[in-house]
Coordinates of C-alpha atoms in Angstrom, one line a residue:
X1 CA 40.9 -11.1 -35.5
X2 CA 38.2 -11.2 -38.6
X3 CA 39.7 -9.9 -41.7
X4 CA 37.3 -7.3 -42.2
X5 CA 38.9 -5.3 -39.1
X6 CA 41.3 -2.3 -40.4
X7 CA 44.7 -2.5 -39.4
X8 CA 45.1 -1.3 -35.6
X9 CA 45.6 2.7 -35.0
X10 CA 43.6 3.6 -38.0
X11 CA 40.1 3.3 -36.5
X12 CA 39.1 4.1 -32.5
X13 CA 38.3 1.2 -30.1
X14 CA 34.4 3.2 -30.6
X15 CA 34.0 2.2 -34.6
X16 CA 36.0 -1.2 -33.7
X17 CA 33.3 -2.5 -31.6
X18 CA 30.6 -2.6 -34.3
X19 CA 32.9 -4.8 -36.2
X20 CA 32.8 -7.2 -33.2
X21 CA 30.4 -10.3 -34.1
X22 CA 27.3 -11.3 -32.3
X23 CA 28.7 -14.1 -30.3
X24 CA 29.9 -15.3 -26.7
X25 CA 33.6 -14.1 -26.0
X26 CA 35.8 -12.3 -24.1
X27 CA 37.2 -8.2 -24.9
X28 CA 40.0 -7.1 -23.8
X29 CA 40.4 -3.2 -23.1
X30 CA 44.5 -2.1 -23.5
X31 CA 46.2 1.4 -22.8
X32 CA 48.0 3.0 -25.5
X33 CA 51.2 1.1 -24.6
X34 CA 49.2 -1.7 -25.2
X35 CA 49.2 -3.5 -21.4
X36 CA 45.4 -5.0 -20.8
X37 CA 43.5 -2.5 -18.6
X38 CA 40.6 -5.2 -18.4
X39 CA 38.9 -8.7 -19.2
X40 CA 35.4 -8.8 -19.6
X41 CA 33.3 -12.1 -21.2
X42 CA 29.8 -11.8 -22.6
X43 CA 26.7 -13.8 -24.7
X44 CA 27.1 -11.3 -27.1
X45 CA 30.6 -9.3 -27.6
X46 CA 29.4 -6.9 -30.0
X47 CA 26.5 -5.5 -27.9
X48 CA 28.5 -5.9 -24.5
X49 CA 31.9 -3.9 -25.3
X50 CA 30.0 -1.0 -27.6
X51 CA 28.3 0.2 -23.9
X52 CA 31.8 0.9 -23.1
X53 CA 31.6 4.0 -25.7
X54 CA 28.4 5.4 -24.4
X55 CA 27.8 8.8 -22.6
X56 CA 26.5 6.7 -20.0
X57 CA 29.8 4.7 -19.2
X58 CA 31.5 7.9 -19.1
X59 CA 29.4 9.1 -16.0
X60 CA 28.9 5.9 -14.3
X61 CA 31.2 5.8 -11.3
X62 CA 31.8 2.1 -12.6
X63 CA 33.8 2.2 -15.8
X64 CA 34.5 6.0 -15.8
X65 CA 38.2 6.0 -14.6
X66 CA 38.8 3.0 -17.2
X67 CA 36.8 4.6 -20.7
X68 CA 39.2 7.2 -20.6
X69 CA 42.3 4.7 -20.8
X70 CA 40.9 2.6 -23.7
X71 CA 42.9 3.5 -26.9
X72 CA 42.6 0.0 -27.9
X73 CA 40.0 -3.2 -27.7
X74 CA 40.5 -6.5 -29.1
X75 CA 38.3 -9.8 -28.7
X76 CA 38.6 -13.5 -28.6
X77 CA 35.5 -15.8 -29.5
X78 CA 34.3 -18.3 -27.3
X79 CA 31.7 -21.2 -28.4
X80 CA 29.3 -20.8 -25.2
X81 CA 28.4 -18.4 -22.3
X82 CA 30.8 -21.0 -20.2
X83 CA 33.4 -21.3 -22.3
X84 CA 33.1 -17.1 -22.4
X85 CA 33.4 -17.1 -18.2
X86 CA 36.2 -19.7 -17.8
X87 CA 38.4 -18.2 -20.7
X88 CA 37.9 -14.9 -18.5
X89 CA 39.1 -16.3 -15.7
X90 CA 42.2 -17.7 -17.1
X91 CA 42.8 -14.7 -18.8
X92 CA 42.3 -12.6 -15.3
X93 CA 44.7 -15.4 -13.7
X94 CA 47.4 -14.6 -16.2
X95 CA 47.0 -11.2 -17.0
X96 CA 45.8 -9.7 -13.7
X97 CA 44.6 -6.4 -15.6
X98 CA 44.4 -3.3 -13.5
X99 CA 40.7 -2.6 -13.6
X100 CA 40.2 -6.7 -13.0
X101 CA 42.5 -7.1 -9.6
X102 CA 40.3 -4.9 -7.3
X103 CA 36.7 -5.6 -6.4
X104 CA 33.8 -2.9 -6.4
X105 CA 32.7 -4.9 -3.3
X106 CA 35.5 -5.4 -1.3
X107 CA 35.1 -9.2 -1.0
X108 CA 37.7 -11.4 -2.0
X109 CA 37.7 -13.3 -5.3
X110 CA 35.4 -16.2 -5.8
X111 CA 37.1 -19.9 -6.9
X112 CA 36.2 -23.2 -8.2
X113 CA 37.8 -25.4 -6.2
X114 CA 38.4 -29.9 -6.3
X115 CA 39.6 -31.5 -3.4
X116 CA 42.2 -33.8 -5.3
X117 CA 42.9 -35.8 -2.2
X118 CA 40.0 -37.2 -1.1
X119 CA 38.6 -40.6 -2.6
X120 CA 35.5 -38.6 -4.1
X121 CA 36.7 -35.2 -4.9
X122 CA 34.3 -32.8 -4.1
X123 CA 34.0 -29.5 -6.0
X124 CA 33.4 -26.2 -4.1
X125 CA 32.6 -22.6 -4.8
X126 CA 35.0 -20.8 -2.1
X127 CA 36.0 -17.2 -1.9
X128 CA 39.0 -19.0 0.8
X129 CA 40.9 -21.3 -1.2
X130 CA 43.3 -24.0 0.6
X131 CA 47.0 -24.1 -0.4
X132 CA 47.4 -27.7 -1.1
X133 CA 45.7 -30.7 -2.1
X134 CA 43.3 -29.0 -4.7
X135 CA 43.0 -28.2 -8.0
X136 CA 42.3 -24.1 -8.1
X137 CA 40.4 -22.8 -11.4
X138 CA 39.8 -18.9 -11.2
X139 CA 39.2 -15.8 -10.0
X140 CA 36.1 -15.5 -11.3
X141 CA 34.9 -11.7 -11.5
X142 CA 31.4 -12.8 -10.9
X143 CA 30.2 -15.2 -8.4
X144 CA 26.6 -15.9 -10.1
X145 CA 28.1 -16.3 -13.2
X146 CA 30.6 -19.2 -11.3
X147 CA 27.9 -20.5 -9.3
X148 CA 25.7 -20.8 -12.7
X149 CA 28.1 -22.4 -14.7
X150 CA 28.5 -24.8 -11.4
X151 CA 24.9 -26.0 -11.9
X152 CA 25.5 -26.4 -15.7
X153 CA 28.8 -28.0 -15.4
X154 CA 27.2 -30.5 -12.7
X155 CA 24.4 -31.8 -15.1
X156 CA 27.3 -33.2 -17.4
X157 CA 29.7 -34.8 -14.9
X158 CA 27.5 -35.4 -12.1
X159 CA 30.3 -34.6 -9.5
X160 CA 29.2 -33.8 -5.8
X161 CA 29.2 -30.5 -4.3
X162 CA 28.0 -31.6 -0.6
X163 CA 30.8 -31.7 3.0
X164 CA 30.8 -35.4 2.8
X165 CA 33.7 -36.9 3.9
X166 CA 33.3 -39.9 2.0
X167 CA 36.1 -42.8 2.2
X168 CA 35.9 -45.5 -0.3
X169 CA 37.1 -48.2 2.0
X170 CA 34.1 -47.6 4.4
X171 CA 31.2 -49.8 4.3
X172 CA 29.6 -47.7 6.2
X173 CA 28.2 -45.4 3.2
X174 CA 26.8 -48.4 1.8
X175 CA 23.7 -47.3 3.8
X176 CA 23.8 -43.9 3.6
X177 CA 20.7 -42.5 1.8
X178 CA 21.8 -40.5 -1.9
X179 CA 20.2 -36.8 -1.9
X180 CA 17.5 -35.7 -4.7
X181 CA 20.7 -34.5 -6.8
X182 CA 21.4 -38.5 -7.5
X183 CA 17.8 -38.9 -8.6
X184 CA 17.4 -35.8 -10.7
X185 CA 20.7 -37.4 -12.5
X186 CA 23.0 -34.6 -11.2
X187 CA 25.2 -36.6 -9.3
X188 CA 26.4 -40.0 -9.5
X189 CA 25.9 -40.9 -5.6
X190 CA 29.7 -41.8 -4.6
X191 CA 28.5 -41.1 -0.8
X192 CA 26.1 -44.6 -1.5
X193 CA 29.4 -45.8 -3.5
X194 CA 27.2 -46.0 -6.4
X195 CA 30.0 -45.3 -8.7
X196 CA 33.5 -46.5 -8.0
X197 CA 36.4 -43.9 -7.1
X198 CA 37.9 -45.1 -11.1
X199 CA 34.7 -43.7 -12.3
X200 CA 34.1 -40.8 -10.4
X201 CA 38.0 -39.6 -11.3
X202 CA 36.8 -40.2 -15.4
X203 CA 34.1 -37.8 -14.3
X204 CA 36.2 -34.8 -12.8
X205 CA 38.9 -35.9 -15.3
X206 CA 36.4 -34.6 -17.8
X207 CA 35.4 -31.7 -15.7
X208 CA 39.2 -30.1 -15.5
X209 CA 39.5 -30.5 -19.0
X210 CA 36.5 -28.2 -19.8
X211 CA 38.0 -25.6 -17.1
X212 CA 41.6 -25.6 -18.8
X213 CA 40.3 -25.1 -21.7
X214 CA 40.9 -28.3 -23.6
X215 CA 37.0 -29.2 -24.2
X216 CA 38.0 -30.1 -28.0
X217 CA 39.9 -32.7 -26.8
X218 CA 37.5 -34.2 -24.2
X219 CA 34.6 -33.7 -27.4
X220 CA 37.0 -36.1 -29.2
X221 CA 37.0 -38.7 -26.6
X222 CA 33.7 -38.8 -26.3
X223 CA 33.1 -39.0 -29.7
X224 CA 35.2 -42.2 -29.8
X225 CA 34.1 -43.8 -26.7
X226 CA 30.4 -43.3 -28.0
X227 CA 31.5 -44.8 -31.7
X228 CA 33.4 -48.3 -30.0
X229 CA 29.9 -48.6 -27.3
X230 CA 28.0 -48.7 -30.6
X231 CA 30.0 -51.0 -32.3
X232 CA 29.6 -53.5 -29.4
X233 CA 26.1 -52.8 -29.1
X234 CA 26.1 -50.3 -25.9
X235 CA 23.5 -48.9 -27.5
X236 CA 22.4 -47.1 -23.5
X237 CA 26.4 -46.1 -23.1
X238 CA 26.1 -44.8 -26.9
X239 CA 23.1 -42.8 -26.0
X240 CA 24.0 -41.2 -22.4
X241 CA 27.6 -39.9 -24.3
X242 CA 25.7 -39.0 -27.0
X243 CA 23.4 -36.8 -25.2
X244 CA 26.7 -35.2 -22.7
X245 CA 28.5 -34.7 -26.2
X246 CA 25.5 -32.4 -27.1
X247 CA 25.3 -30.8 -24.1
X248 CA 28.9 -29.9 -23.5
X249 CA 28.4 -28.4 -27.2
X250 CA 25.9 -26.2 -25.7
X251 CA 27.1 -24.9 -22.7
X252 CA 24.2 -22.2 -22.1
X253 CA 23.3 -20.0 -18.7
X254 CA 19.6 -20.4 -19.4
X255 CA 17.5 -18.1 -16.9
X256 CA 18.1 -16.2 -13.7
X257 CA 20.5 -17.7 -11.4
X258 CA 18.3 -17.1 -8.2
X259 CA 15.7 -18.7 -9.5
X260 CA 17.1 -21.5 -11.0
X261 CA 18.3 -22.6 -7.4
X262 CA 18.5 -26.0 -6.7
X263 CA 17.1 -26.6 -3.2
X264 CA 19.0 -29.6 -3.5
X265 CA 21.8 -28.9 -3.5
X266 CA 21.6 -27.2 0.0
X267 CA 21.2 -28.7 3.6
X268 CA 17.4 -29.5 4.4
X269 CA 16.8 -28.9 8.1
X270 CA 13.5 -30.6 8.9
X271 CA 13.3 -29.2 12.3
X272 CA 13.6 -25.6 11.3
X273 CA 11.2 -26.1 8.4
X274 CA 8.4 -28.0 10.6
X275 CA 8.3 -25.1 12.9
X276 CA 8.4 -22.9 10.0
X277 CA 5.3 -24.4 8.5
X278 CA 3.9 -24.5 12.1
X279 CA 3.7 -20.8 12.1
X280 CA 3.4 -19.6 8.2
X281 CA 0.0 -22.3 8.2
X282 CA -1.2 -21.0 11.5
X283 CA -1.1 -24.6 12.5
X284 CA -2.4 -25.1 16.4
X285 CA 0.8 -27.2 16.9
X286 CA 4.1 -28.8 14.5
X287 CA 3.5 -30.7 11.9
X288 CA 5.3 -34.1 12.2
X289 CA 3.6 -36.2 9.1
X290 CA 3.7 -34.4 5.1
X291 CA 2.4 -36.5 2.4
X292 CA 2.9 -35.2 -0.8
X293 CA 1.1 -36.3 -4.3
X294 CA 2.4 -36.1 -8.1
X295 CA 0.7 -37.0 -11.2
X296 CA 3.2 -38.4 -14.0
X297 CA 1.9 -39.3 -18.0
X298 CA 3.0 -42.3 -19.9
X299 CA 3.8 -41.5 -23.2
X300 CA 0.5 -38.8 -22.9
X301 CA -2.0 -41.5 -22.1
X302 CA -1.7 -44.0 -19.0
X303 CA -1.3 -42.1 -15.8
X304 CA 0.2 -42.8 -12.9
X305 CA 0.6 -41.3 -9.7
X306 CA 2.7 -41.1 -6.6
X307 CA 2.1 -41.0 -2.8
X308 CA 5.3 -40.4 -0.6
X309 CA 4.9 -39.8 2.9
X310 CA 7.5 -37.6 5.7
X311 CA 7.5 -38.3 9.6
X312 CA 9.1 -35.2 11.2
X313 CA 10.8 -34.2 7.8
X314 CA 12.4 -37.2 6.4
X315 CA 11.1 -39.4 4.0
X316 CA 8.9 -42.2 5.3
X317 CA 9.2 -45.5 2.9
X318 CA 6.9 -47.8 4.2
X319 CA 4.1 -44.9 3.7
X320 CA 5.0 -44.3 0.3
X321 CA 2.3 -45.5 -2.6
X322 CA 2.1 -45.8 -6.1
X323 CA -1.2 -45.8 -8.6
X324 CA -2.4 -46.5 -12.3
X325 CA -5.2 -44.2 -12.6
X326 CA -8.4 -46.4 -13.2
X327 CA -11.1 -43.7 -14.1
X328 CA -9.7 -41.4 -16.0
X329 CA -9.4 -41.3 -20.2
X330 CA -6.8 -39.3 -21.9
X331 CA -5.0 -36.6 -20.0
X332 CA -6.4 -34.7 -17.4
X333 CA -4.6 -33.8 -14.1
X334 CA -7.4 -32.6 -12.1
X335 CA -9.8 -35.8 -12.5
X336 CA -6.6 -37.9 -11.5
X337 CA -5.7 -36.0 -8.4
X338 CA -9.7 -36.2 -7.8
X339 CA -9.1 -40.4 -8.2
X340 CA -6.2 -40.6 -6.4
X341 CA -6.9 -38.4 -2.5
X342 CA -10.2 -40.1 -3.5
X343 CA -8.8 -43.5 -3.2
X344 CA -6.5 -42.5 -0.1
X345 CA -9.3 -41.2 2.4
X346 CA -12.1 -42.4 1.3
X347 CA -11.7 -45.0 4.4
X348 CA -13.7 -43.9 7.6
X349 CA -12.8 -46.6 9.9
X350 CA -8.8 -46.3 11.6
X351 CA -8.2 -49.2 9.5
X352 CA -7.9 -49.3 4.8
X353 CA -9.5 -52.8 3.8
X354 CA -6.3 -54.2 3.8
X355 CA -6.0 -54.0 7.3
X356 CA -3.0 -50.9 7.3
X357 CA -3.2 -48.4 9.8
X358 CA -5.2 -45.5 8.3
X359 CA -3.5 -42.0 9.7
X360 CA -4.5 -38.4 8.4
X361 CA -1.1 -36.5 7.8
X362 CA -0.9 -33.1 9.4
X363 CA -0.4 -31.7 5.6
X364 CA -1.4 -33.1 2.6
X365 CA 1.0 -31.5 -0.5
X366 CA -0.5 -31.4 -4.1
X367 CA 2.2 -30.4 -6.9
X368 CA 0.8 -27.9 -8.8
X369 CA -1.5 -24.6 -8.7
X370 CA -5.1 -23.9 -7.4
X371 CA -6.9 -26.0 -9.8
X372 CA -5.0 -29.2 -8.2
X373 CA -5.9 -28.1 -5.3
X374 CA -9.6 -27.3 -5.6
X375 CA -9.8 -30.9 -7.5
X376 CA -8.3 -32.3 -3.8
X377 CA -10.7 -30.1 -1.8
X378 CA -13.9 -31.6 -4.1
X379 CA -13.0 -34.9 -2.9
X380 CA -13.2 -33.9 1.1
X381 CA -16.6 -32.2 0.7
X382 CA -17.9 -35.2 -1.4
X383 CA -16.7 -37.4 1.3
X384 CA -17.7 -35.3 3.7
X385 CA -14.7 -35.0 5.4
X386 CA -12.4 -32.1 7.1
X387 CA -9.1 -32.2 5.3
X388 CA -6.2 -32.2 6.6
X389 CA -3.8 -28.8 6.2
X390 CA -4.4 -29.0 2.3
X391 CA -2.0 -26.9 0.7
X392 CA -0.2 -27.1 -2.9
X393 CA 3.0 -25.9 -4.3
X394 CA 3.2 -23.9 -7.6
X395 CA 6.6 -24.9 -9.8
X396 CA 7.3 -22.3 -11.7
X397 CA 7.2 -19.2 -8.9
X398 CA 7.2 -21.9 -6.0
X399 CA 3.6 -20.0 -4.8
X400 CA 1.7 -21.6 -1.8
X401 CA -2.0 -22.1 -2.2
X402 CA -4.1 -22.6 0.5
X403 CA -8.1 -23.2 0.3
X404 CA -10.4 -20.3 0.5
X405 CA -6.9 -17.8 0.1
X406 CA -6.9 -14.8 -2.6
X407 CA -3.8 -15.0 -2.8
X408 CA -0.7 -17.5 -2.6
X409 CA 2.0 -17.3 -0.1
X410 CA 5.5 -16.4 -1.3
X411 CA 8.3 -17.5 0.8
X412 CA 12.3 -17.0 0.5
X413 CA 13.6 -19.2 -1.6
X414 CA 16.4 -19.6 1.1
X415 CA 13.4 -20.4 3.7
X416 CA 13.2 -23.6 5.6
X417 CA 10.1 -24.3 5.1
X418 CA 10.1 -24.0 1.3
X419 CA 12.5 -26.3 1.1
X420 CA 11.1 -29.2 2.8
X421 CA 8.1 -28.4 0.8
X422 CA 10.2 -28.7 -2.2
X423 CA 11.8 -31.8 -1.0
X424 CA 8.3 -33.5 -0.2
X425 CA 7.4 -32.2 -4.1
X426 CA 10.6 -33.4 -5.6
X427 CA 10.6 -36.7 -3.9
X428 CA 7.0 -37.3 -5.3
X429 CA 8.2 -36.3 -8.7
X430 CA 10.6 -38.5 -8.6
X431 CA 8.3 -41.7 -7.0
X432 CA 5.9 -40.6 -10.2
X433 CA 8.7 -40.8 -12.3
X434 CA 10.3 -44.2 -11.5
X435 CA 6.6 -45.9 -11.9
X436 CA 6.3 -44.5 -15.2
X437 CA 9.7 -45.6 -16.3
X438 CA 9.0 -48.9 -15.2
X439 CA 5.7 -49.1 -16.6
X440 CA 7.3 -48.0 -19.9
X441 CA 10.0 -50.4 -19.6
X442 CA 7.4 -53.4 -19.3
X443 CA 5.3 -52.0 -22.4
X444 CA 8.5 -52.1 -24.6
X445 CA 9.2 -55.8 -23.1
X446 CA 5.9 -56.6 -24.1
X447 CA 5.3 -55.4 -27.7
X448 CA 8.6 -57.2 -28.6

């Protein structure tokens, strides 16, 4: 406790709180024969535990029952938001305070749960926990707060979260086809066997550390490791531990969970989203070819862009295209998208001058907001030509904009369709983004 406190019993758990500091922790409500009635975490302790001691938490139905039992609170500081939610839980685990055990809701308890048996353990969110072969961390008391610090926690050590049942000694997965999580850098693609089981253990090995609470030590590690890949010139190793050591330092639930979802990590059904494109368009019959189209910057003056094409939902290789813009100086994403569908339809004949087969995809998907997509439309009526089903998606509130529409459409974020959307956009991003790398890459080759 600070030193500043009084000694306990000479001020109430009401003048206590406003002594508490203005950082992530966890409170800890006790009776007055001193047993914990409950376990709470917050971002900020001082502003979280003073609402017990309002009128308000008196009358809500909520904490009313436990207010009146508080003769006591005392705190313990956390360095982050996660570190706040998984001391809770371990807290909750050994404790089991009164107010903590039973659920508003009547579900049961939400764990974290690795599957220690498997080659690849996967790590799972589960409200059903199995009795052997896994590693249990929990209860949690919230299940967005778990499922939050799942998506932080999986930026760092890039374990999977999928069903796979994925054996090491099976060549088999050799050919299996990583998901966008691998190519955002969210996972390290053990069901391509992309990273060997030795690896992938380091990488959950790091994980359990963080949820037992022995993150200092891992920090340490990590600080060493990065030190000796230095010294031998690793200078990428150096940097990639480098960059997890400062993340892991800043463990932080930035924005709202449900919209901070990553369509990613959940299963893309390309039938159920065709249809559901088929009827949200108005389109006569099912889509069966997307092509989607990205813009990417290199270092804020060459631009690229990306063509990737989809044949009943799944990506389409052989269709997929990639550009320098020609025409355009400086930055500017409309004149580039105006370049590029420019450069892609400009052909009448069935056949592009190189001989390929020249098909119009049933929709044509521009990343970004009405502007991109009135620079696509320009091209069609300059040409002359009726577009294809010319829509674009919107990042920020994933908004559908269709020509001559007021207004966007706004679908579930749990919808089919907007996820195959979002998996045409993302795997354009992406295409976008590994041409620019390259083409960075050979600049820095060639001013050496």
């Amino acid at each position: 406790m600070p030193e500043e406190l009084p000694p306990e019993g000479k001020v109430s758990p009401a003048e206590k709180v406003k002594l508490f500091p203005l950082t992530p922790g966890v409170y800890l409500m006790k009776d007055e024969q001193g047993r914990v009635l409950y376990v709470g975490k917050a971002k900020n302790l001082r502003n979280r535990a003073t609402h017990y001691f309002t009128k308000a938490a008196t009358e809500d139905k909520r904490t009313a029952d436990l207010v009146k039992l508080i003769v006591d609170i005392d705190f313990v500081e956390a360095e982050t938001e996660v570190d706040a939610l998984l001391m809770e839980a371990r807290l909750v685990k050994d404790i089991q305070p009164r107010f903590n055990v039973e659920l508003k809701d009547g579900k049961s308890f939400p764990y974290l749960q690795i599957r220690m048996r498997e080659d690849f353990p996967r790590v799972e969110f589960t409200r059903t926990p199995r009795r052997r072969g896994v590693k249990l961390y929990g209860p949690f008391t919230s299940a967005k707060g778990l499922r939050a610090a799942l998506q932080v926690l999986q930026r760092i050590f890039k374990f999977r979260t999928c069903s796979l049942d994925i054996a090491q000694n099976d060549p088999r997965w050799r050919w299996f086809r990583p998901c966008l999580l691998h190519s955002i850098h969210q996972c390290t693609a053990p069901c391509n066997l992309r990273v060997t089981r030795e690896e992938y253990r380091k990488q959950i090995r790091g994980l359990r550390l963080v949820l037992e609470g022995k993150k200092a030590k891992l920090l340490a590690e990590m600080d060493r490791d990065m030190t000796e890949a230095s010294a031998l010139l690793q200078f990428e190793k150096a940097a990639r531990l480098r960059d997890e050591i400062a993340a892991l330092k800043n463990l932080s639930l930035r924005g709202q969970v449900d919209k901070d979802v990553q369509p990613e990590v959940f299963q893309i059904e390309p039938k159920k989203g065709l249809a559901g494109l088929r009827k949200i368009l108005g389109l006569s019959r099912t889509p069966r070819t997307i092509e989607g189209v990205d813009i990417a910057h290199l270092g804020g003056g060459e631009t690229v862009a990306s063509l990737v094409a989809f044949i009943d939902g799944l990506p389409f290789k052989p269709g997929y295209r990639r550009y320098r813009i020609k025409t355009v100086a400086g930055v500017d994403d409309f004149a580039s998208i105006r370049e590029i569908i420019s450069r892609r339809f400009r052909h009448r004949d069935t056949k592009s001058v190189s001989g390929e087969e020249f098909v119009f995809p049933d929709i044509l998907l521009i990343d970004g907001g009405k502007g991109q997509l009135n620079a696509a439309l320009d091209v069609f009526r300059f040409l002359d030509k009726e577009p294809p089903c010319l829509i674009s998606l919107a990042k920020r509130e994933e908004e559908i904009y269709r020509p001559g529409d007021a207004e966007p459409i706004r679908l579930s974020r749990h919808s089919a369709a907007l996820r195959l959307l979002q998996y045409v956009r993302d795997e354009a991003h992406r295409f976008a983004q590994h041409y620019h790398h390259l083409l960075r890459r050979k600049k820095l080759e060639e001013e050496r």
